[in-house]
Amino acid sequence: MQTTTVPEGGGGATGTASGGRVNGGRFDFDDGGTYCGGWEEGKAHGHGVCTGPKGQGAYSGSWHYGFEVSGVYTWPSGSCYEGQWQNGKRHGLGVETRGRWIYRGEWTQGFKGRYGVRQSNTSLAKYEGTWANGLQDGYGSETYADEGRRDNRRG
């Protein structure tokens, strides 16, 4: 059954419905963004793709009642993050590719956290160690582009 609804906050949805609620299909936001995928209780749920307005980026993956769970977010610049999410923030294990750098490791509430490896995809430069609030925390080893190496230990 096809249906079109206008939920609170504007926009419109087209998809399948049961019990008077949209449970899958496409939602067009007033700002130009779109969501295509599963719905439950009026929220993105299951697998879906959300595209931001005016090419601001896209997320494809699993959703749990309106929040990203596990998937890939791609920015217009080509940078991307593939991994876990919690409450709309990168959280858990994930890989971020940004410019010439790749970070593989843990994320805490949107920041690189606890332990991870950041390495260049154009040279031998690499940091492997601890992170706090998105920054290298000092416990780890750093390899420079010229293959020089430094071990960092605080304490």
N, CA, C and O of each residue as an XYZ file, in Angstrom:
620
protein
N       0.837     -1.174      0.000
C       0.000      0.000      0.000
C       0.887      1.243      0.000
O       1.755      1.356      0.865
N       0.707      2.170     -0.923
C       1.437      3.441     -0.962
C       0.675      4.479     -0.153
O      -0.554      4.534     -0.193
N       1.395      5.276      0.559
C       0.757      6.337      1.329
C       1.669      7.543      1.380
O       2.884      7.404      1.239
N       1.117      8.707      1.577
C       1.901      9.920      1.776
C       1.422     10.565      3.058
O       0.223     10.768      3.251
N       2.364     10.889      3.937
C       2.013     11.518      5.207
C       2.874     12.738      5.425
O       3.927     12.879      4.802
N       2.446     13.606      6.288
C       3.249     14.759      6.693
C       3.408     14.677      8.201
O       2.487     15.032      8.937
N       4.588     14.203      8.689
C       4.807     14.091     10.123
C       5.024     15.453     10.768
O       5.147     16.467     10.081
N       5.070     15.461     12.096
C       5.363     16.706     12.812
C       6.695     17.249     12.340
O       7.621     16.477     12.090
N       6.812     18.554     12.214
C       8.064     19.168     11.798
C       8.165     19.364     10.298
O       9.173     19.880      9.814
N       7.141     18.964      9.547
C       7.167     19.178      8.107
C       7.767     18.020      7.358
O       8.052     16.971      7.937
N       7.959     18.209      6.069
C       8.466     17.154      5.212
C       7.337     16.250      4.784
O       6.174     16.510      5.093
N       7.668     15.195      4.079
C       6.656     14.256      3.639
C       7.255     12.893      3.431
O       8.435     12.769      3.102
N       6.441     11.857      3.623
C       6.914     10.490      3.468
C       6.062      9.767      2.452
O       4.853      9.984      2.371
N       6.701      8.902      1.674
C       6.005      8.032      0.748
C       6.532      6.632      0.978
O       7.743      6.412      0.950
N       5.636      5.680      1.206
C       6.103      4.327      1.430
C       4.967      3.402      1.767
O       3.821      3.647      1.392
N       5.284      2.335      2.476
C       4.272      1.374      2.879
C       3.805      1.705      4.281
O       4.551      2.268      5.083
N       2.565      1.351      4.565
C       2.014      1.674      5.875
C       1.216      0.503      6.419
O       0.655     -0.296      5.668
N       1.177      0.420      7.733
C       0.284     -0.509      8.409
C      -0.158      0.174      9.680
O       0.646      0.817     10.356
N      -1.410      0.042     10.007
C      -1.921      0.688     11.209
C      -1.838      2.200     11.144
O      -1.772      2.852     12.186
N      -1.840      2.787      9.933
C      -1.795      4.234      9.800
C      -0.416      4.839      9.958
O      -0.287      6.062      9.992
N       0.635      4.004     10.056
C       2.007      4.512     10.219
C       2.879      4.063      9.063
O       2.754      2.943      8.569
N       3.769      4.956      8.636
C       4.734      4.612      7.596
C       5.765      3.681      8.220
O       6.322      3.992      9.273
N       6.031      2.518      7.569
C       7.029      1.602      8.123
C       8.135      1.273      7.132
O       8.901      0.334      7.349
N       8.226      2.016      6.072
C       9.313      1.850      5.117
C       9.073      2.738      3.917
O       7.930      2.919      3.499
N      10.122      3.287      3.361
C       9.971      4.132      2.181
C      10.912      5.310      2.202
O      12.036      5.221      2.695
N      10.439      6.419      1.660
C      11.277      7.612      1.511
C      10.659      8.780      2.273
O       9.447      8.993      2.251
N      11.537      9.535      2.951
C      11.103     10.740      3.647
C      11.925     11.898      3.106
O      13.153     11.823      3.068
N      11.262     12.965      2.688
C      11.932     14.169      2.188
C      11.834     15.257      3.247
O      10.741     15.710      3.585
N      12.982     15.673      3.765
C      13.023     16.733      4.770
C      12.801     18.090      4.111
O      13.092     18.261      2.927
N      12.292     19.045      4.864
C      12.060     20.395      4.343
C      13.346     21.063      3.863
O      13.304     21.906      2.967
N      14.505     20.694      4.455
C      15.769     21.337      4.080
C      16.410     20.724      2.834
O      17.480     21.164      2.414
N      15.768     19.711      2.236
C      16.302     19.094      1.023
C      16.959     17.751      1.249
O      17.275     17.060      0.281
N      17.176     17.357      2.488
C      17.737     16.046      2.787
C      16.696     14.956      2.568
O      15.498     15.235      2.517
N      17.158     13.705      2.437
C      16.241     12.583      2.261
C      16.661     11.401      3.120
O      17.829     11.265      3.486
N      15.701     10.556      3.435
C      15.960      9.275      4.093
C      15.168      8.216      3.344
O      13.971      8.382      3.111
N      15.829      7.130      2.966
C      15.167      5.995      2.326
C      15.507      4.757      3.131
O      16.681      4.441      3.321
N      14.495      4.055      3.602
C      14.760      2.842      4.351
C      13.631      2.465      5.274
O      12.483      2.863      5.079
N      13.976      1.687      6.289
C      12.990      1.190      7.234
C      12.592      2.225      8.269
O      13.352      3.142      8.580
N      11.374      2.060      8.801
C      10.824      2.952      9.820
C      10.201      2.104     10.910
O       9.714      1.002     10.654
N      10.219      2.615     12.105
C       9.440      2.030     13.188
C       9.093      3.146     14.157
O       9.954      3.942     14.535
N       7.848      3.201     14.552
C       7.349      4.239     15.462
C       7.722      5.645     14.986
O       8.051      6.516     15.792
N       7.666      5.856     13.664
C       7.922      7.170     13.093
C       9.380      7.572     13.025
O       9.689      8.737     12.773
N      10.290      6.620     13.246
C      11.727      6.934     13.232
C      12.465      5.970     12.312
O      12.013      4.852     12.067
N      13.625      6.431     11.801
C      14.472      5.569     10.982
C      14.856      4.354     11.817
O      15.341      4.493     12.940
N      14.637      3.150     11.259
C      14.904      1.922     12.012
C      15.164      0.788     11.025
O      14.431      0.634     10.048
N      16.195      0.002     11.274
C      16.585     -1.044     10.332
C      17.679     -0.499      9.433
O      18.556      0.231      9.892
N      17.632     -0.849      8.159
C      18.644     -0.346      7.230
C      18.084      0.856      6.471
O      16.916      0.875      6.082
N      18.948      1.864      6.268
C      18.504      3.032      5.526
C      19.651      3.915      5.095
O      20.779      3.784      5.571
N      19.337      4.820      4.183
C      20.312      5.777      3.657
C      19.757      7.181      3.870
O      18.635      7.485      3.464
N      20.557      8.033      4.511
C      20.159      9.415      4.752
C      21.152     10.327      4.040
O      22.362     10.223      4.246
N      20.638     11.213      3.209
C      21.471     12.157      2.471
C      21.171     13.559      2.968
O      20.010     13.962      3.046
N      22.209     14.296      3.302
C      22.044     15.654      3.804
C      21.614     16.614      2.714
O      21.730     16.298      1.529
N      21.120     17.781      3.096
C      20.700     18.773      2.107
C      21.888     19.314      1.320
O      22.995     19.426      1.848
N      21.653     19.643      0.072
C      22.660     20.291     -0.779
C      24.002     19.569     -0.753
O      25.048     20.215     -0.691
N      23.987     18.248     -0.799
C      25.219     17.475     -0.862
C      26.085     17.548      0.377
O      27.308     17.458      0.271
N      25.488     17.709      1.555
C      26.272     17.839      2.787
C      26.828     16.524      3.313
O      27.484     16.523      4.354
N      26.597     15.431      2.652
C      27.111     14.150      3.096
C      26.006     13.116      3.123
O      24.830     13.438      2.952
N      26.400     11.853      3.342
C      25.419     10.774      3.353
C      25.846      9.682      4.320
O      27.034      9.399      4.478
N      24.853      9.072      4.965
C      25.074      7.929      5.853
C      24.276      6.756      5.310
O      23.105      6.901      4.961
N      24.912      5.595      5.240
C      24.242      4.371      4.821
C      24.562      3.300      5.840
O      25.731      3.019      6.109
N      23.525      2.697      6.411
C      23.779      1.658      7.385
C      22.579      1.341      8.236
O      21.435      1.567      7.841
N      22.856      0.810      9.419
C      21.814      0.405     10.355
C      21.384      1.572     11.227
O      22.191      2.423     11.600
N      20.087      1.592     11.548
C      19.488      2.625     12.391
C      18.738      1.957     13.532
O      18.239      0.841     13.384
N      18.659      2.635     14.666
C      17.870      2.166     15.802
C      17.064      3.346     16.329
O      17.601      4.219     17.011
N      15.786      3.364     16.012
C      14.863      4.417     16.441
C      15.433      5.827     16.267
O      15.450      6.623     17.206
N      15.898      6.121     15.055
C      16.340      7.470     14.715
C      17.824      7.740     14.853
O      18.284      8.822     14.489
N      18.592      6.779     15.373
C      20.036      6.979     15.544
C      20.834      5.970     14.725
O      20.424      4.820     14.562
N      21.984      6.419     14.210
C      22.895      5.554     13.489
C      23.453      4.504     14.450
O      23.687      4.794     15.623
N      23.666      3.272     13.945
C      24.210      2.193     14.771
C      25.540      1.708     14.209
O      26.541      1.660     14.924
N      25.550      1.350     12.936
C      26.752      0.844     12.292
C      26.627      1.095     10.797
O      25.673      0.643     10.163
N      27.593      1.817     10.233
C      27.504      2.122      8.814
C      28.606      3.041      8.346
O      29.621      3.220      9.020
N      28.390      3.622      7.179
C      29.391      4.472      6.530
C      28.825      5.874      6.336
O      27.740      6.042      5.780
N      29.574      6.887      6.801
C      29.230      8.282      6.542
C      30.289      8.836      5.599
O      31.485      8.697      5.853
N      29.851      9.464      4.511
C      30.772     10.051      3.544
C      30.508     11.549      3.442
O      29.377     11.970      3.200
N      31.568     12.361      3.628
C      31.479     13.813      3.503
C      31.654     14.198      2.039
O      32.200     13.414      1.263
N      31.202     15.392      1.642
C      31.363     15.840      0.252
C      32.826     15.866     -0.204
O      33.102     15.712     -1.394
N      33.757     16.057      0.723
C      35.183     16.102      0.392
C      35.732     14.739     -0.016
O      36.831     14.647     -0.563
N      34.963     13.675      0.253
C      35.434     12.323     -0.017
C      35.911     11.613      1.235
O      36.109     10.398      1.221
N      36.099     12.355      2.323
C      36.459     11.728      3.597
C      35.319     10.818      4.021
O      34.159     11.086      3.710
N      35.645      9.735      4.736
C      34.570      8.860      5.188
C      34.917      8.195      6.516
O      36.082      8.084      6.897
N      33.880      7.764      7.197
C      33.996      7.012      8.447
C      33.148      5.765      8.292
O      31.987      5.839      7.891
N      33.732      4.619      8.612
C      32.991      3.366      8.607
C      33.148      2.733      9.976
O      34.259      2.429     10.409
N      32.026      2.536     10.654
C      32.114      1.939     11.972
C      30.852      2.085     12.782
O      29.751      2.224     12.249
N      31.042      2.049     14.096
C      29.937      2.063     15.042
C      29.582      3.482     15.474
O      30.411      4.391     15.434
N      28.314      3.645     15.893
C      27.775      4.933     16.323
C      26.964      4.724     17.589
O      26.484      3.624     17.862
N      26.818      5.793     18.356
C      25.933      5.779     19.522
C      25.382      7.189     19.716
O      26.144      8.152     19.794
N      24.064      7.308     19.791
C      23.396      8.600     19.993
C      23.863      9.680     19.015
O      24.065     10.831     19.401
N      24.032      9.300     17.748
C      24.394     10.262     16.714
C      25.870     10.614     16.642
O      26.253     11.499     15.878
N      26.715      9.932     17.429
C      28.157     10.218     17.423
C      28.942      8.943     17.140
O      28.489      7.839     17.442
N      30.130      9.111     16.553
C      31.005      7.962     16.338
C      31.403      7.421     17.708
O      31.902      8.158     18.559
N      31.178      6.132     17.908
C      31.442      5.543     19.223
C      31.626      4.037     19.048
O      30.761      3.365     18.486
N      32.748      3.510     19.528
C      33.064      2.095     19.335
C      34.234      1.993     18.379
O      35.094      2.874     18.349
N      34.274      0.932     17.604
C      35.364      0.740     16.649
C      35.004      1.345     15.302
O      33.862      1.262     14.851
N      36.011      1.962     14.658
C      35.750      2.555     13.357
C      37.016      2.938     12.624
O      38.102      2.992     13.201
N      36.851      3.202     11.341
C      37.953      3.615     10.467
C      37.561      4.930      9.803
O      36.514      5.025      9.163
N      38.416      5.948      9.961
C      38.197      7.238      9.312
C      39.287      7.448      8.275
O      40.474      7.342      8.580
N      38.880      7.747      7.049
C      39.816      8.098      5.987
C      39.584      9.568      5.683
O      38.487      9.978      5.304
N      40.650     10.357      5.859
C      40.527     11.812      5.723
C      41.810     12.355      5.102
O      42.871     12.342      5.726
N      41.696     12.835      3.862
C      42.893     13.317      3.176
C      43.893     12.186      3.017
O      43.556     11.113      2.517
N      45.122     12.429      3.444
C      46.148     11.387      3.326
C      46.267     10.517      4.571
O      47.170      9.685      4.657
N      45.368     10.697      5.535
C      45.449      9.960      6.799
C      44.323      8.943      6.964
O      43.184      9.180      6.562
N      44.666      7.822      7.556
C      43.686      6.795      7.913
C      43.837      6.531      9.406
O      44.943      6.284      9.887
N      42.729      6.583     10.138
C      42.722      6.247     11.566
C      41.877      4.993     11.738
O      40.738      4.924     11.276
N      42.460      3.997     12.417
C      41.741      2.768     12.753
C      41.811      2.598     14.257
O      42.895      2.544     14.839
N      40.644      2.512     14.882
C      40.683      2.320     16.324
C      39.378      2.644     17.000
O      38.303      2.593     16.401
N      39.505      2.983     18.277
C      38.343      3.250     19.114
C      37.905      4.706     19.014
O      38.710      5.605     18.770
N      36.604      4.911     19.211
C      35.996      6.242     19.235
C      35.176      6.347     20.502
O      34.545      5.378     20.922
N      35.183      7.531     21.118
C      34.406      7.775     22.329
C      33.626      9.073     22.150
O      34.212     10.154     22.079
N      32.310      8.960     22.078
C      31.413     10.115     21.941
C      31.874     11.119     20.881
O      31.893     12.326     21.124
N      32.243     10.608     19.704
C      32.598     11.467     18.579
C      34.077     11.764     18.425
O      34.484     12.350     17.422
N      34.897     11.369     19.407
C      36.339     11.646     19.359
C      37.139     10.357     19.254
O      36.720      9.305     19.735
N      38.318     10.463     18.606
C      39.248      9.343     18.644
C      39.540      9.100     20.116
O      39.878     10.032     20.846
N      39.410      7.858     20.553
C      39.559      7.625     21.984
C      40.211      6.314     22.335
O      40.128      5.337     21.591
N      40.840      6.308     23.443
C      41.531      5.174     24.050
C      42.707      4.697     23.210
O      43.832      5.128     23.463
N      42.505      3.829     22.224
C      43.629      3.275     21.473
C      43.330      3.294     19.980
O      42.216      2.991     19.553
N      44.342      3.655     19.190
C      44.155      3.643     17.748
C      45.454      3.846     16.996
O      46.487      4.185     17.574
N      45.377      3.630     15.695
C      46.525      3.782     14.804
C      46.147      4.785     13.717
O      45.155      4.614     13.009
N      46.964      5.841     13.600
C      46.793      6.814     12.523
C      48.007      6.686     11.624
O      49.145      6.778     12.085
N      47.761      6.470     10.325
C      48.902      6.371      9.430
C      48.621      7.070      8.113
O      47.478      7.193      7.671
N      49.704      7.521      7.508
C      49.619      8.199      6.221
C      49.445      7.155      5.124
O      50.008      6.063      5.205
N      48.672      7.491      4.106
C      48.589      6.584      2.961
C      49.522      7.034      1.837
O      49.465      6.501      0.729
N      50.390      8.029      2.128
C      51.356      8.497      1.129
C      52.805      8.387      1.600
O      53.726      8.635      0.822
N      53.017      8.016      2.868
C      54.382      7.882      3.393
C      54.373      6.843      4.514
O      53.359      6.182      4.741
N      55.485      6.700      5.206
C      55.589      5.741      6.306
C      55.191      6.341      7.654
O      55.293      5.669      8.680
N      54.739      7.594      7.666
C      54.353      8.256      8.916
C      53.208      7.499      9.583
O      52.236      7.106      8.938
N      53.356      7.302     10.925
C      52.365      6.500     11.647
C      52.459      6.780     13.145
O      53.553      6.957     13.681
N      51.313      6.818     13.813
C      51.260      6.882     15.277
C      50.385      5.732     15.739
O      49.276      5.538     15.242
N      50.897      4.976     16.694
C      50.141      3.870     17.268
C      50.188      4.017     18.775
O      51.256      3.948     19.384
N      49.021      4.221     19.375
C      49.015      4.407     20.815
C      47.692      4.908     21.346
O      46.639      4.703     20.741
N      47.764      5.574     22.496
C      46.554      6.032     23.174
C      46.131      7.411     22.684
O      46.936      8.203     22.193
N      44.818      7.668     22.839
C      44.201      8.921     22.428
C      43.279      9.374     23.539
O      42.732      8.549     24.270
N      43.099     10.685     23.675
C      42.132     11.245     24.625
C      41.508     12.476     23.982
O      42.220     13.359     23.505
N      40.194     12.535     23.969
C      39.459     13.666     23.387
C      39.898     13.989     21.963
O      39.960     15.157     21.578
N      40.201     12.959     21.187
C      40.552     13.141     19.785
C      42.009     13.446     19.510
O      42.395     13.607     18.352
N      42.841     13.531     20.564
C      44.254     13.880     20.394
C      45.163     12.757     20.877
O      44.808     11.996     21.778
N      46.354     12.665     20.256
C      47.350     11.709     20.727
C      47.636     12.005     22.190
O      47.835     13.157     22.575
N      47.653     10.952     23.002
C      47.752     11.137     24.444
C      49.154     10.915     25.003
O      49.378     11.131     26.194
N      50.085     10.496     24.180
C      51.451     10.389     24.666
C      51.956      8.992     24.941
O      53.168      8.790     25.019
N      51.081      8.028     25.090
C      51.523      6.651     25.292
C      51.452      5.938     23.956
O      50.372      5.532     23.527
N      52.591      5.779     23.292
C      52.568      5.118     21.998
C      53.881      5.285     21.272
O      54.867      5.754     21.841
N      53.887      4.901     20.018
C      55.092      5.061     19.212
C      54.731      5.796     17.928
O      53.647      5.634     17.369
N      55.679      6.604     17.489
C      55.476      7.411     16.301
C      56.592      7.106     15.314
O      57.771      7.128     15.666
N      56.210      6.824     14.080
C      57.172      6.598     13.009
C      57.029      7.767     12.047
O      55.922      8.103     11.626
N      58.148      8.381     11.702
C      58.130      9.552     10.831
C      58.279      9.150      9.370
O      58.671      8.022      9.070
N      57.972     10.062      8.472
C      58.032      9.794      7.037
C      59.417      9.326      6.601
O      59.535      8.551      5.652
N      60.482      9.791      7.293
C      61.845      9.385      6.939
C      62.255      8.101      7.665
O      63.435      7.751      7.685
N      61.296      7.403      8.255
C      61.460      6.140      8.974
C      62.059      6.293     10.362
O      62.307      5.293     11.035
N      62.300      7.543     10.814
C      62.711      7.748     12.198
C      61.579      7.313     13.123
O      60.414      7.312     12.726
N      61.923      6.943     14.358
C      60.904      6.433     15.275
C      61.127      7.001     16.665
O      62.262      7.204     17.098
N      60.007      7.258     17.367
C      60.081      7.732     18.743
C      59.012      7.005     19.548
O      57.851      6.936     19.146
N      59.424      6.467     20.687
C      58.475      5.848     21.610
C      58.147      6.856     22.688
O      59.045      7.437     23.298
N      56.877      7.065     22.922
C      56.411      8.030     23.918
C      55.839      7.288     25.109
O      54.967      6.431     24.965
N      56.334      7.622     26.274
C      55.795      7.049     27.497
C      55.724      8.145     28.534
O      56.737      8.740     28.900
N      54.524      8.404     29.002
C      54.365      9.391     30.065
C      54.441      8.685     31.391
O      54.187      7.485     31.496
N      54.787      9.435     32.387
C      54.676      8.845     33.708
C      55.860      8.886     34.500
O      55.860      8.410     35.635
